[in-house]
Tab-separated table of C-alpha atoms and ligand atoms in Angstrom:
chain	number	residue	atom	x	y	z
A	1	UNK	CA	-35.962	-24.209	13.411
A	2	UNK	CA	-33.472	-27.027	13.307
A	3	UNK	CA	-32.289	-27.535	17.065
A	4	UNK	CA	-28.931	-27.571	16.135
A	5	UNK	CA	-29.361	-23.859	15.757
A	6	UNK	CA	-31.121	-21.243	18.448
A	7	UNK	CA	-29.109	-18.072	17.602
A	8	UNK	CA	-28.701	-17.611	13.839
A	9	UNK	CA	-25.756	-15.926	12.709
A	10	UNK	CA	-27.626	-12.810	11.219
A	11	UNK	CA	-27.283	-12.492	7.126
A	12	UNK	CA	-24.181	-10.217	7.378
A	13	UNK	CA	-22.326	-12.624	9.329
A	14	UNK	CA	-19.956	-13.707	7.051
A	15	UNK	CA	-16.772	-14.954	7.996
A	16	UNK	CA	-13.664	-12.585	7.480
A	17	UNK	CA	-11.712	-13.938	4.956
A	18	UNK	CA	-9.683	-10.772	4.704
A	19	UNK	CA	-7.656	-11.855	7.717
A	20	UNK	CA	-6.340	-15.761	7.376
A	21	UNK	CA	-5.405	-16.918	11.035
A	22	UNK	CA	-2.851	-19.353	11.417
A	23	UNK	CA	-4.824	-21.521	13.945
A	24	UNK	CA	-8.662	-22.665	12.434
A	25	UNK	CA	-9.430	-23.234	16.325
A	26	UNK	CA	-8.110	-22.309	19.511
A	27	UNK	CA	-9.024	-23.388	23.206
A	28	UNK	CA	-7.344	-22.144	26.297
A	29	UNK	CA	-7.834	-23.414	29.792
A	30	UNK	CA	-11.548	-24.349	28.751
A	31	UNK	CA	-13.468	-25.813	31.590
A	32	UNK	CA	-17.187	-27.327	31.708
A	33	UNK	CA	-18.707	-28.591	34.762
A	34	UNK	CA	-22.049	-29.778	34.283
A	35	UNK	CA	-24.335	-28.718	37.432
A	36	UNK	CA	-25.961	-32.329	38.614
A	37	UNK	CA	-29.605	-31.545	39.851
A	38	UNK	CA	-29.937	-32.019	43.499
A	39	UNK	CA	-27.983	-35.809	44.754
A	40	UNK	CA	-25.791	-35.725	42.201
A	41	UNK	CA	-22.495	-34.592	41.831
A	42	UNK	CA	-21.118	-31.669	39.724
A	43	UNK	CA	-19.549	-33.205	36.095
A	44	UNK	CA	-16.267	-31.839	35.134
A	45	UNK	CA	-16.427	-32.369	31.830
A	46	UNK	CA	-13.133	-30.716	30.333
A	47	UNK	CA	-10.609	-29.774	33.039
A	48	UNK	CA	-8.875	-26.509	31.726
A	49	UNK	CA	-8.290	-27.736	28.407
A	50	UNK	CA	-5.560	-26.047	25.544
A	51	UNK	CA	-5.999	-26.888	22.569
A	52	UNK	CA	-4.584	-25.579	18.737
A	53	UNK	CA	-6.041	-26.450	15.290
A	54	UNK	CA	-4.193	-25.588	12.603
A	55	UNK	CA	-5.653	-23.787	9.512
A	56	UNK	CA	-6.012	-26.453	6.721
A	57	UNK	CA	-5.363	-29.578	8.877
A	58	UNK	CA	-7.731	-32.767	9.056
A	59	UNK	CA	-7.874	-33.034	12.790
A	60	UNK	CA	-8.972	-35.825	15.137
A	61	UNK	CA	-10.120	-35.242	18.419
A	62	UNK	CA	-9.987	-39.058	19.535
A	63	UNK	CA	-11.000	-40.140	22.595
A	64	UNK	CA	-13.137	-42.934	24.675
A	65	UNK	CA	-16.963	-42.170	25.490
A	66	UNK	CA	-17.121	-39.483	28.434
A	67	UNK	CA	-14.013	-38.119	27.674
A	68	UNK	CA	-15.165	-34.471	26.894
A	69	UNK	CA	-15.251	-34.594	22.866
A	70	UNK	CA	-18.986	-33.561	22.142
A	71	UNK	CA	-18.746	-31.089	24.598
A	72	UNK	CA	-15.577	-29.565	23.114
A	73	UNK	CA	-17.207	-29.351	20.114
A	74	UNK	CA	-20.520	-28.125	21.392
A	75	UNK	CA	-19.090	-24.928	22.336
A	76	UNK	CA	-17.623	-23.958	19.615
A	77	UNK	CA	-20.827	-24.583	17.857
A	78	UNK	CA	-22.337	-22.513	20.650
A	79	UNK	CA	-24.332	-25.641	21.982
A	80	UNK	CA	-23.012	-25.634	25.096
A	81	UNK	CA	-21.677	-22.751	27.610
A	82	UNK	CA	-18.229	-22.975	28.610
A	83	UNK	CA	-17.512	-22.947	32.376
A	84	UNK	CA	-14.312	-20.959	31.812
A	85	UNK	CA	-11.262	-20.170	29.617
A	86	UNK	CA	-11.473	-18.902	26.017
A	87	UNK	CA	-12.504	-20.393	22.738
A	88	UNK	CA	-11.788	-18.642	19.581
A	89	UNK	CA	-12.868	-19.518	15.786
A	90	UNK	CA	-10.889	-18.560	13.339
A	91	UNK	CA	-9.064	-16.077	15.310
A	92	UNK	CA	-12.543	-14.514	16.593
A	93	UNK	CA	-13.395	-15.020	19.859
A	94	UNK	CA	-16.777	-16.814	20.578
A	95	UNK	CA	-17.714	-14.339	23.588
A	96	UNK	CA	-16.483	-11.467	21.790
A	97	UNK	CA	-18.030	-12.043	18.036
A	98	UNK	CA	-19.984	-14.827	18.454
A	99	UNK	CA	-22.235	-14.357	15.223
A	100	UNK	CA	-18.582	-13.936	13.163
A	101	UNK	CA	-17.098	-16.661	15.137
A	102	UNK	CA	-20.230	-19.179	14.481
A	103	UNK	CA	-20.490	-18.133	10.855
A	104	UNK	CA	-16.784	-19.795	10.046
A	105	UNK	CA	-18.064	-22.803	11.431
A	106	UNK	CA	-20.223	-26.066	9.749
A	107	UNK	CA	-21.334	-28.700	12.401
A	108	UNK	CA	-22.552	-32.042	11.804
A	109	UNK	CA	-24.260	-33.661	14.217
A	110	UNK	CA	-24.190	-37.262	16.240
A	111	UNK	CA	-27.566	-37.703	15.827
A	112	UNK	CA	-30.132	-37.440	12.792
A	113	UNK	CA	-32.554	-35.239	13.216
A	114	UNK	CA	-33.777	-33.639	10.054
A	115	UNK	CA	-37.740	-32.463	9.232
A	116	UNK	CA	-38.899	-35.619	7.283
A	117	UNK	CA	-41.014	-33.827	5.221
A	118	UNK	CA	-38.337	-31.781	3.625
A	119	UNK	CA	-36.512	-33.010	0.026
A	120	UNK	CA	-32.705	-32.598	0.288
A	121	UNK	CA	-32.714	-29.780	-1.851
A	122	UNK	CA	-35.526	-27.273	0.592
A	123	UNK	CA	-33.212	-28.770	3.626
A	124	UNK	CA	-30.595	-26.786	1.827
A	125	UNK	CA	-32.211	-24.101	0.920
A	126	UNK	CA	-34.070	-23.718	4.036
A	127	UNK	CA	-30.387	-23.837	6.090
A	128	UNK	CA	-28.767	-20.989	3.675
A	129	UNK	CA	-31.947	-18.737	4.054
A	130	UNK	CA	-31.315	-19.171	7.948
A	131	UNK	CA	-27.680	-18.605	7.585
A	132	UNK	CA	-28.823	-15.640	5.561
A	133	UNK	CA	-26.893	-16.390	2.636
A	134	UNK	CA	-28.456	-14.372	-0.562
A	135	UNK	CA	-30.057	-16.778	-3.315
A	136	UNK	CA	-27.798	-15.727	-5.657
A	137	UNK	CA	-24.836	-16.877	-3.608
A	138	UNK	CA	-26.465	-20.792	-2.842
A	139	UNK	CA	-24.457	-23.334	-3.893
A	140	UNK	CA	-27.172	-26.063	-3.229
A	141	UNK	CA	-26.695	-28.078	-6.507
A	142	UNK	CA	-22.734	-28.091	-6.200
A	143	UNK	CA	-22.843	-29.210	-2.590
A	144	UNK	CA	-25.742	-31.913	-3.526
A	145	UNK	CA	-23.677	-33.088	-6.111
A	146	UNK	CA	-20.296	-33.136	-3.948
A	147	UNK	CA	-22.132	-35.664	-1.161
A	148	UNK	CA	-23.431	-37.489	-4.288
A	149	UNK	CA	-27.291	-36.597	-3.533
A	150	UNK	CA	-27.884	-34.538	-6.703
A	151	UNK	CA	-30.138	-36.953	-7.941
A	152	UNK	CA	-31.489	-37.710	-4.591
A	153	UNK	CA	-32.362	-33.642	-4.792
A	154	UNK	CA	-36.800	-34.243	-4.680
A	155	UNK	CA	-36.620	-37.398	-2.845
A	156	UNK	CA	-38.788	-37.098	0.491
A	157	UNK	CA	-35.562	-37.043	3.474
A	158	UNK	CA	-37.544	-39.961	5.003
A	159	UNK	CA	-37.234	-41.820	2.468
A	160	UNK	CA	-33.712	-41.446	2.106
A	161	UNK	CA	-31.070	-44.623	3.495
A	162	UNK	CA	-28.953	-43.887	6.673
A	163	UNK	CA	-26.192	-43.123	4.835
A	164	UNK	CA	-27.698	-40.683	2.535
A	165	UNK	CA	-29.379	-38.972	6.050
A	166	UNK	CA	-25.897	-38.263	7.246
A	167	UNK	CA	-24.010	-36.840	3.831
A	168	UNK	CA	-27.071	-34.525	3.666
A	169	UNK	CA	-26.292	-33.663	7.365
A	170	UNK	CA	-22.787	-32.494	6.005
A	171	UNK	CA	-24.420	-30.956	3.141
A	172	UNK	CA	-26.540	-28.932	5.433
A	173	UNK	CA	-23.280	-27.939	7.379
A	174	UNK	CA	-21.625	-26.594	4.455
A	175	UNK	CA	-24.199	-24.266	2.905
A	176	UNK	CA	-22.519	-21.066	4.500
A	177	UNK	CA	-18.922	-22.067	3.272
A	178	UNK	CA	-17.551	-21.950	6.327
A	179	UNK	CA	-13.942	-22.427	6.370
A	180	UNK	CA	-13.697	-24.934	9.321
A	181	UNK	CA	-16.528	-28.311	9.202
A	182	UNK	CA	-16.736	-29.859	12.487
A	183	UNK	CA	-17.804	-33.616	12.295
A	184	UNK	CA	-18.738	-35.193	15.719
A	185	UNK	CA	-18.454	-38.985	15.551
A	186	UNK	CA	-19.157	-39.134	12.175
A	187	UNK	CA	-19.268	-42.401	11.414
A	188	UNK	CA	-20.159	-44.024	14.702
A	189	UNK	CA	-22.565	-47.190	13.940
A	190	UNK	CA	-22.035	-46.827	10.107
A	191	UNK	CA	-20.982	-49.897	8.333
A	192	UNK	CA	-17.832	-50.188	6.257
A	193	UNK	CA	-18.981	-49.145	2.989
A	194	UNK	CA	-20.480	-45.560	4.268
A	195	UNK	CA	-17.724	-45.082	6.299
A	196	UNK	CA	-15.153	-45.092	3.379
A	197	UNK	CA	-17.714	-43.075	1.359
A	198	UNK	CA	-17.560	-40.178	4.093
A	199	UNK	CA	-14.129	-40.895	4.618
A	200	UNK	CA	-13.601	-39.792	1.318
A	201	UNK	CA	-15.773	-36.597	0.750
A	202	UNK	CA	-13.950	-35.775	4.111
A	203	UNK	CA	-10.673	-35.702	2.264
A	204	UNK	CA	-12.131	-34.167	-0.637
A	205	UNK	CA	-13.094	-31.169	1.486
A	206	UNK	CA	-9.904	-31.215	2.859
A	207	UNK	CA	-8.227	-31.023	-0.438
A	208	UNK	CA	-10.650	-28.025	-1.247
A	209	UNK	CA	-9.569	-25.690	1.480
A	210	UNK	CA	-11.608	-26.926	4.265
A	211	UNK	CA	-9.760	-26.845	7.742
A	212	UNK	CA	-11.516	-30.643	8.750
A	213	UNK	CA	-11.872	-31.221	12.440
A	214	UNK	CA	-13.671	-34.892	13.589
A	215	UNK	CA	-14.195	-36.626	17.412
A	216	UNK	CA	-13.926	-40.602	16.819
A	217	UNK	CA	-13.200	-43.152	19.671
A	218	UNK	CA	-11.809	-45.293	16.433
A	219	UNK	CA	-8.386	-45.143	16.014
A	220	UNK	CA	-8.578	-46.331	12.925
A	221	UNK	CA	-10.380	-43.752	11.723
A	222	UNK	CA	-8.006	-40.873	13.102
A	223	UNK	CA	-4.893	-42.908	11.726
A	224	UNK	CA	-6.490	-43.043	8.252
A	225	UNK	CA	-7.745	-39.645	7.927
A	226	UNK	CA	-5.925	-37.202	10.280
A	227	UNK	CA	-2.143	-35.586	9.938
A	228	UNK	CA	-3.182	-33.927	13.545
A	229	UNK	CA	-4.279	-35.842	16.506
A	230	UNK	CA	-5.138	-34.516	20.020
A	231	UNK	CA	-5.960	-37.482	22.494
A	232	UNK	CA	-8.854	-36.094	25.033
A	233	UNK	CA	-9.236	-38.597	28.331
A	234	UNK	CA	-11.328	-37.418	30.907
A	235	UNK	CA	-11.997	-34.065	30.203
A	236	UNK	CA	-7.744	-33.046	29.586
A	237	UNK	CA	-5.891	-33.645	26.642
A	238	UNK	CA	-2.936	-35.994	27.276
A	239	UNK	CA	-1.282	-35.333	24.229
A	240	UNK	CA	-1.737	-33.524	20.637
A	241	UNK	CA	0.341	-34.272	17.442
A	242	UNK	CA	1.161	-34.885	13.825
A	243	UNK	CA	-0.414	-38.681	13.815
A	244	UNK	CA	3.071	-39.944	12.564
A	245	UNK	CA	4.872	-39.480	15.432
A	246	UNK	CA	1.727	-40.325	17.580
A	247	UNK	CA	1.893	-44.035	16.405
A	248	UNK	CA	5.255	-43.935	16.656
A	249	UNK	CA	4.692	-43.368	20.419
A	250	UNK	CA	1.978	-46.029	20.309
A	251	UNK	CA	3.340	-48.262	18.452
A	252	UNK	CA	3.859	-51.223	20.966
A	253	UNK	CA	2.611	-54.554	22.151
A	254	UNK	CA	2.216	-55.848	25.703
A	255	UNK	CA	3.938	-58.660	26.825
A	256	UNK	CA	2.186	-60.629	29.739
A	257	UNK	CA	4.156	-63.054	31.943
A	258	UNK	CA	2.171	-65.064	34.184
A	259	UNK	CA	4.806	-66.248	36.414
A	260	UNK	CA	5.273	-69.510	38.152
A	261	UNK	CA	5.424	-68.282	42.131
A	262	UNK	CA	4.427	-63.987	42.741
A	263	UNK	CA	6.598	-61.550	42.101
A	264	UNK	CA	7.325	-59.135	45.119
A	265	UNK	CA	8.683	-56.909	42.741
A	266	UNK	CA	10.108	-56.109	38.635
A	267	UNK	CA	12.841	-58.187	38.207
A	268	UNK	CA	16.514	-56.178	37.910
A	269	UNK	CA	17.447	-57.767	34.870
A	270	UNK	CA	14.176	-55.754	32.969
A	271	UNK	CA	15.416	-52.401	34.694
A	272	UNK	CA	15.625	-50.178	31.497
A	273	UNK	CA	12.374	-51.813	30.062
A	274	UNK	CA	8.543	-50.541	30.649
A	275	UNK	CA	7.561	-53.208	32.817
A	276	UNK	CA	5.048	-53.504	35.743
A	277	UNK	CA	3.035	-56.032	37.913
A	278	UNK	CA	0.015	-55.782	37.331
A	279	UNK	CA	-2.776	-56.156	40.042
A	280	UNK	CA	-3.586	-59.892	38.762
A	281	UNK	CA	0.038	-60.657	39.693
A	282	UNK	CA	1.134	-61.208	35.767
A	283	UNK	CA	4.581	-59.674	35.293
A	284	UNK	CA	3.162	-56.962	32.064
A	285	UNK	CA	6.098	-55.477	29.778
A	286	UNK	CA	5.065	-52.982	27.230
A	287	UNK	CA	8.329	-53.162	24.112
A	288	UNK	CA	8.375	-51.610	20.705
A	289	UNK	CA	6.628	-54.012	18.040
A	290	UNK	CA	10.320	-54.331	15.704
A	291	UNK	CA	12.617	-52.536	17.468
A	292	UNK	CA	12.635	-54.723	21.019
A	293	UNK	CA	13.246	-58.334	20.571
A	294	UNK	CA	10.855	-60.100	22.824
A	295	UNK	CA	13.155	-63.201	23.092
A	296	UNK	CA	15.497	-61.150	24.917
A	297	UNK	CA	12.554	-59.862	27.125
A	298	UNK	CA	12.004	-63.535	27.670
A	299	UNK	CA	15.598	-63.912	28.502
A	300	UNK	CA	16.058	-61.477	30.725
A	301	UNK	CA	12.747	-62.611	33.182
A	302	UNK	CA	14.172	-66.077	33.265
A	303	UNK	CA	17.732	-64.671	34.055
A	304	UNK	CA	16.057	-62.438	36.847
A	305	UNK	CA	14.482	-65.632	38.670
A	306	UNK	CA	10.786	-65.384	36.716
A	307	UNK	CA	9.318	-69.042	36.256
A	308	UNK	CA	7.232	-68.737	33.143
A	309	UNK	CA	3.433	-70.323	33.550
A	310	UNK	CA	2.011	-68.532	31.186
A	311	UNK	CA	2.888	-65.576	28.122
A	312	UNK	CA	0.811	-63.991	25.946
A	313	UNK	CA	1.049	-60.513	23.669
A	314	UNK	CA	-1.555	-58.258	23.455
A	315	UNK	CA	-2.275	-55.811	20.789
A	316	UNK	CA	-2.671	-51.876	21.753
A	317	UNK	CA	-6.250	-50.702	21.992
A	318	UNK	CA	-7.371	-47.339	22.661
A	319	UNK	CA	-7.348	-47.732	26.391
A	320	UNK	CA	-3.511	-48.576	26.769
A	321	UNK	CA	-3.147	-45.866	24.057
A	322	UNK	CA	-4.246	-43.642	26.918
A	323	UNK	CA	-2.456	-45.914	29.992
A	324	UNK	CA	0.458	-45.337	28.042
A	325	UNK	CA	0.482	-41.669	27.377
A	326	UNK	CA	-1.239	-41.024	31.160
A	327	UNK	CA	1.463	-43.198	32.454
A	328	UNK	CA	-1.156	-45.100	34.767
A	329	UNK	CA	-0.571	-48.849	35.635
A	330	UNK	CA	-1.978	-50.899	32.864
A	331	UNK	CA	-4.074	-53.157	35.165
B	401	ADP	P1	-17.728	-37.682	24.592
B	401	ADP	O1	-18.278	-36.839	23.491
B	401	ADP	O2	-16.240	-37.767	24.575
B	401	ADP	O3	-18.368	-39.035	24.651
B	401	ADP	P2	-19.147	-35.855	26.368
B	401	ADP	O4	-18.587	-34.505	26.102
B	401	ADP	O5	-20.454	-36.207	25.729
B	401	ADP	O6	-18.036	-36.962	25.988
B	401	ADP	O7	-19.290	-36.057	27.935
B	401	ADP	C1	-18.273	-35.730	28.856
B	401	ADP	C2	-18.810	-35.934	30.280
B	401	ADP	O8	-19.820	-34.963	30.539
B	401	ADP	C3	-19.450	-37.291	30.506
B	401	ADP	O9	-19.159	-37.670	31.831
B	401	ADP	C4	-20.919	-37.014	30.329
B	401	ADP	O10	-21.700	-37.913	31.090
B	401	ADP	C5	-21.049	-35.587	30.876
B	401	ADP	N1	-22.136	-34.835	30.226
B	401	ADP	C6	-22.252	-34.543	28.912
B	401	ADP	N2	-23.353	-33.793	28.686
B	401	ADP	C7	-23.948	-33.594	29.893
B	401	ADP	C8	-25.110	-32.881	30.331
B	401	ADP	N3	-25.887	-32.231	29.472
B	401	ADP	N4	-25.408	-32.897	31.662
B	401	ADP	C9	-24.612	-33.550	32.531
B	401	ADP	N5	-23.493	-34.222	32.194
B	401	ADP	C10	-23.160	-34.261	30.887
């Protein structure tokens, strides 16, 4: 039994396409805490966590390792009991119709782990038959030949590259047609070219019907694939949007001043502007890449008594994203 799967959804289980919700996935006020065996401490994994998916969005759940994505996902792939709140898929409720709920729903897995001594089509048709879908109803050829394995279809699966391992692992999560796929990390330690390839049978889904949702800690890959992203940070989401006006938001460079003699305090003359001293001492002043002049910025620290020793710029990376939407000191 693959271990991605203890309770199979039994061969009714299909998901009910009669009613189309308006959300693909719904979270509210879900909370893990992971018991620590005796010395250690309790893990709160997600802290009361609300979250919406629209139907027929390609969704990123982006966030740093440890931040509570895999475990979000987990339970709706009934990997992982919640601590508390709700958790519905496609408008079922996971406590309430869990076989239903898990039926509208194709995980693929982190990690590859996949009976060797299986071709790519018996993984296939092995998955359906546990997802009870009738023979006449398999779409094994059409899904090999949409992750571009068709002629891969008799190959032993340990024979098979990386890359081909995880498009058969989203082959496998598709047998069932389930509305929603669910990719965690998907392309986490993949190098460029495979990454484009998924990227793009990811959008091709997409374009078929498929509500998409993904966990990355890439940015990049959210920006490039997404039109929803939530941000997760230590187990609470700190914001959720269309990705546009996300980078918008995040769409700013640091400038550092390391000044001459310490600064007991931000200048007056930046009052206005997003500036802080950071522990180091360095005078840090986060501006708007093209729409805040950093001459000016410049200007106005000499003007409020700042000897210059030092300046540099730094770029946004994932962990100011976060600073900036947490509104924590960027030190
Ligand atoms: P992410 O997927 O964002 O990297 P995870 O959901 O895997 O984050 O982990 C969130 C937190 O929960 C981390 O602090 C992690 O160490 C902890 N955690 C995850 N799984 C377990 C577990 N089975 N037992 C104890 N702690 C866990």
């Amino acid at each position: 039994m693959p271990a991605d799967l203890q309770t199979p959804p039994r061969p009714d289980a299909q998901p009910r396409t009669e009613t189309v919700p308006d959300l693909a996935l719904e979270a509210r006020g879900l909370v893990k805490t992971y018991r620590r065996k005796k010395g250690g401490g309790d893990v709160k994994a997600l802290k009361g966590v609300d979250l919406s998916v629209p139907r027929g969005s390609i969704f990123g759940l982006l966030g740093p390792n440890g931040a509570g994505k895999s475990t979000m996902i987990n339970i709706f792939a009934g990997l992982v009991n919640k601590t508390a709140g709700t958790a519905k898929i496609w408008g079922m409720d996971i406590d309430a119709e869990p076989r239903n709920a898990r039926a509208a729903i194709g995980v693929v897995p982190q990690e590859i782990n996949m009976d060797p001594f299986f071709s790519p089509f018996e993984s296939l048709e092995f998955q359906a038959g546990f997802y009870g879908v009738p023979k006449a109803e398999r779409r094994t050829m059409e899904i090999l030949e949409m992750v571009g394995l068709a002629d891969k279809k008799d190959a032993w699966v340990r024979a098979l590259s990386g890359g081909m391992k995880r498009r058969l692992l989203v082959a496998k999560a598709l047998v069932h047609s389930p509305p929603i796929l669910v990719l965690d990390e998907p392309t986490a330690g993949v190098d460029i070219e495979l990454r484009r390839q998924l990227w793009e049978n990811v959008k091709r889904l997409h374009e078929q019907g498929t509500t998409v949702v993904l966990t990355t800690h890439y940015l990049e890959e959210a920006q490039e694939l997404c039109d929803t992203i939530a941000i997760i940070n230590h187990g609470e989401v700190v914001a959720c949007e269309p990705t546009g006006d996300l980078l918008r938001r995040i769409d700013t460079k640091t400038l550092v001043i390391h000044p001459r003699e310490p600064l007991s305090a931000v200048p007056d003359t930046l009052a206005g502007y997003d500036a802080t001293i950071r522990k180091d001492g360095a005078l840090a002043i986060v501006y708007r890449y093209g729409q805040q002049s950093v001459a000016e910025i410049i200007e106005r620290a000499k003007t409020g008594g700042v000897g210059i020793a030092d300046l540099a710029t730094l770029e946004p990376d994932l962990e100011d994203v976060f600073l900036r939407l947490t509104y924590h000191n960027p030190d």
